[in-house]
mmCIF file of C-alpha atoms and ligand atoms in Angstrom:
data_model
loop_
_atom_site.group_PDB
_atom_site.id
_atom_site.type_symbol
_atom_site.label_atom_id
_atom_site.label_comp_id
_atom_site.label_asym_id
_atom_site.label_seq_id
_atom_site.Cartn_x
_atom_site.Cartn_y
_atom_site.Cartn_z
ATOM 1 C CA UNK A 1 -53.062 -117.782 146.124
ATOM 2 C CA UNK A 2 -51.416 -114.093 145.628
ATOM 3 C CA UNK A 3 -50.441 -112.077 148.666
ATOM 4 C CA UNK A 4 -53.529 -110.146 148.761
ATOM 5 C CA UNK A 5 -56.165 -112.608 148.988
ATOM 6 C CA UNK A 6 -53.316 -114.259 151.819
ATOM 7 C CA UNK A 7 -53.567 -110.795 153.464
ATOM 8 C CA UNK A 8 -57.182 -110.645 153.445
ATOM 9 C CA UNK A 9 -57.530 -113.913 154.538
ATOM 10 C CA UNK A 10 -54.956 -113.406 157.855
ATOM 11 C CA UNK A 11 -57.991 -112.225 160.339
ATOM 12 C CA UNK A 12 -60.079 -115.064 159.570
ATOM 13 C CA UNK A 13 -56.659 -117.706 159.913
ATOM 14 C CA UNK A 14 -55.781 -115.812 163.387
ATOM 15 C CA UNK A 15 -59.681 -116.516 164.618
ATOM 16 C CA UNK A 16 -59.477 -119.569 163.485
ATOM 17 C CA UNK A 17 -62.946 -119.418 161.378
ATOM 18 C CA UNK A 18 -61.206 -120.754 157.779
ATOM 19 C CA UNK A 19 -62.250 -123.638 155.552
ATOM 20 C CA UNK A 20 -60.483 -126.586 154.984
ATOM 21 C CA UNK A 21 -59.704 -125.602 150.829
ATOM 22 C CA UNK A 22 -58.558 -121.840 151.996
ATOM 23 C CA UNK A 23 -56.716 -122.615 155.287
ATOM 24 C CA UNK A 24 -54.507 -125.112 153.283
ATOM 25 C CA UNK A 25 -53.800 -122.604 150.301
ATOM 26 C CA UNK A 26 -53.265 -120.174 153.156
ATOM 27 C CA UNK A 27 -51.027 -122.128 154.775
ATOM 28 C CA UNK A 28 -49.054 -123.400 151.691
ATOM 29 C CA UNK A 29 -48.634 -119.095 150.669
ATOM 30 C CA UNK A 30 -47.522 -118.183 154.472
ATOM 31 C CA UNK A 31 -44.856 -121.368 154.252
ATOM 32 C CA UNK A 32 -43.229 -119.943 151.217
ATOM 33 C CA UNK A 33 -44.307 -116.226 151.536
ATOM 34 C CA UNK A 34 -42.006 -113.978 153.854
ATOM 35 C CA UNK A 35 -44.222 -110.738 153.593
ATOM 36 C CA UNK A 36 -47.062 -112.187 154.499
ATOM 37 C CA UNK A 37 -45.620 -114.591 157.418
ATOM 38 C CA UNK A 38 -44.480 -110.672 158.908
ATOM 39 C CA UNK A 39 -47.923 -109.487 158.307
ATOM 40 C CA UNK A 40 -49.474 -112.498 159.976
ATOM 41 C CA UNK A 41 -46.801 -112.386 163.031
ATOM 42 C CA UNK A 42 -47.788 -108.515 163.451
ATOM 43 C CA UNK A 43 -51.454 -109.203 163.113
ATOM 44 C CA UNK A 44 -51.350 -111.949 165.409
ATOM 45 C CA UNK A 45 -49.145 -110.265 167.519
ATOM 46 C CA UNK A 46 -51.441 -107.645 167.923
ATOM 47 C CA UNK A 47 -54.670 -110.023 168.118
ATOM 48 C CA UNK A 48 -53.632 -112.860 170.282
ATOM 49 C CA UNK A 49 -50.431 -111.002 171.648
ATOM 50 C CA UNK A 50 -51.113 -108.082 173.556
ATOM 51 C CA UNK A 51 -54.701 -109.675 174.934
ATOM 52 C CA UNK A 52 -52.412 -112.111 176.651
ATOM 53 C CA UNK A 53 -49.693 -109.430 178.068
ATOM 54 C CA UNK A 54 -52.769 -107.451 179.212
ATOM 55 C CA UNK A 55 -53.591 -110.251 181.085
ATOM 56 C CA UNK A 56 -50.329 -110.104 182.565
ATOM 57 C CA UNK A 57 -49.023 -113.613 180.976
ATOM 58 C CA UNK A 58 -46.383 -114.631 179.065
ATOM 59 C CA UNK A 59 -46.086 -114.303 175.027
ATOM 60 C CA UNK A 60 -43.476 -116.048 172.677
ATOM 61 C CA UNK A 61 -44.298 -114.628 169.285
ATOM 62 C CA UNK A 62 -42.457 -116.802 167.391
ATOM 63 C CA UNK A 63 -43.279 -119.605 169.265
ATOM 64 C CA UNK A 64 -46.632 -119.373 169.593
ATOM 65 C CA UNK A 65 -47.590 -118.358 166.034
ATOM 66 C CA UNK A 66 -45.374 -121.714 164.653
ATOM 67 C CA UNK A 67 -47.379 -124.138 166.921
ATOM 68 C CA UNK A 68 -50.757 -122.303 165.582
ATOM 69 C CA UNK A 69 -49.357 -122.574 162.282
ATOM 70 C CA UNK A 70 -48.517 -126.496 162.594
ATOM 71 C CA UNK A 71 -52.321 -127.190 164.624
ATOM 72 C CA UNK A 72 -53.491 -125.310 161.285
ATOM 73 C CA UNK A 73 -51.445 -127.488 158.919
ATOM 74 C CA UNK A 74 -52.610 -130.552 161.521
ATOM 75 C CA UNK A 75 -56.174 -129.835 161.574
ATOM 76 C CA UNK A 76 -56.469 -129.514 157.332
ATOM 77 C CA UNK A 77 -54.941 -133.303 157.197
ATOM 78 C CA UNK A 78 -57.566 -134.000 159.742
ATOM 79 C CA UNK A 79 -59.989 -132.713 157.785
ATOM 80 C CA UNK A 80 -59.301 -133.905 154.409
ATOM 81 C CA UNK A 81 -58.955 -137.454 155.888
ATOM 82 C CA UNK A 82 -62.320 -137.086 157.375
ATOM 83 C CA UNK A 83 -63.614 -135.613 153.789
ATOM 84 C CA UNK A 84 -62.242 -138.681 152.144
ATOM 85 C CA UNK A 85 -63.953 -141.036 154.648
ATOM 86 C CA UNK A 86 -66.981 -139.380 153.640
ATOM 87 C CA UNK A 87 -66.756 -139.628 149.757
ATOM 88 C CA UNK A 88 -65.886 -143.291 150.449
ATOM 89 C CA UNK A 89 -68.923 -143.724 153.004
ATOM 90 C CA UNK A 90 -71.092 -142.245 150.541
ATOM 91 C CA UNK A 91 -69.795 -144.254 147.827
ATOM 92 C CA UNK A 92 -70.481 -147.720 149.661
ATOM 93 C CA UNK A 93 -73.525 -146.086 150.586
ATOM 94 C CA UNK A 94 -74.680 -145.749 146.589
ATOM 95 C CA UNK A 95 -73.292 -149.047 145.819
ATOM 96 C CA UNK A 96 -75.275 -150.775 148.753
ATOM 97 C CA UNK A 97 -78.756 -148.902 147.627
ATOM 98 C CA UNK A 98 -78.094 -150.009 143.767
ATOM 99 C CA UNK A 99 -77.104 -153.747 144.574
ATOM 100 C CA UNK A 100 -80.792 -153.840 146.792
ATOM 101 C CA UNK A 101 -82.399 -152.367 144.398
ATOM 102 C CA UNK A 102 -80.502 -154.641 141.461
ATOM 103 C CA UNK A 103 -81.762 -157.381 144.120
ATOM 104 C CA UNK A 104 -85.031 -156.257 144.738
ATOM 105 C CA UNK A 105 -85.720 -155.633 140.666
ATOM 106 C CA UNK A 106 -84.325 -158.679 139.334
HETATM 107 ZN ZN1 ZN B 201 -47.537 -113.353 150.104
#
């Protein structure tokens, strides 16, 4: 993923409304990415940020974007797992319907 596409990509990650495929490129470009780790600390900054100081509560940048950055990174493993369950599901799933029918036909 280039910077751009990472860039566009930031409101979406800060809502939290990303795919599993994108969120983990996104993820593995902000990791290694400076640039775009400032432009997603000043966009969430200015999303999540200043929402909660309106409110009159407490806001640790730093801290707050790394522990939505690692429930992110936790929720993609989540995912994929799940995905994989599926495929496999499916797969016994296929293989059960072909050995009835094998059982039914012969
Ligand atoms: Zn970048």
């Amino acid at each position: 993923m280039d910077c751009k596409t990472a860039e566009k990509q930031i409101p979406d990650f800060i809502r939290g409304e990303m795919d599993t495929r994108p969120a983990e490129q996104f993820l593995a470009h902000v990791d290694g990415c400076p640039s775009c780790k400032e432009e997603l600390s000043i966009q969430f900054l200015v999303a999540v940020g200043l929402a909660r100081l309106e409110e009159g509560e407490a806001f640790h940048l730093n801290r707050e974007l790394t522990a939505r950055l690692e429930l992110a990174g936790r929720h993609v493993k989540i995912r994929k797992r799940l995905q994989w369950g599926l495929y496999f599901f499916q797969f016994f799933a296929v293989l059960t319907t072909i050995w009835v029918m094998a059982a039914i036909v012969f």
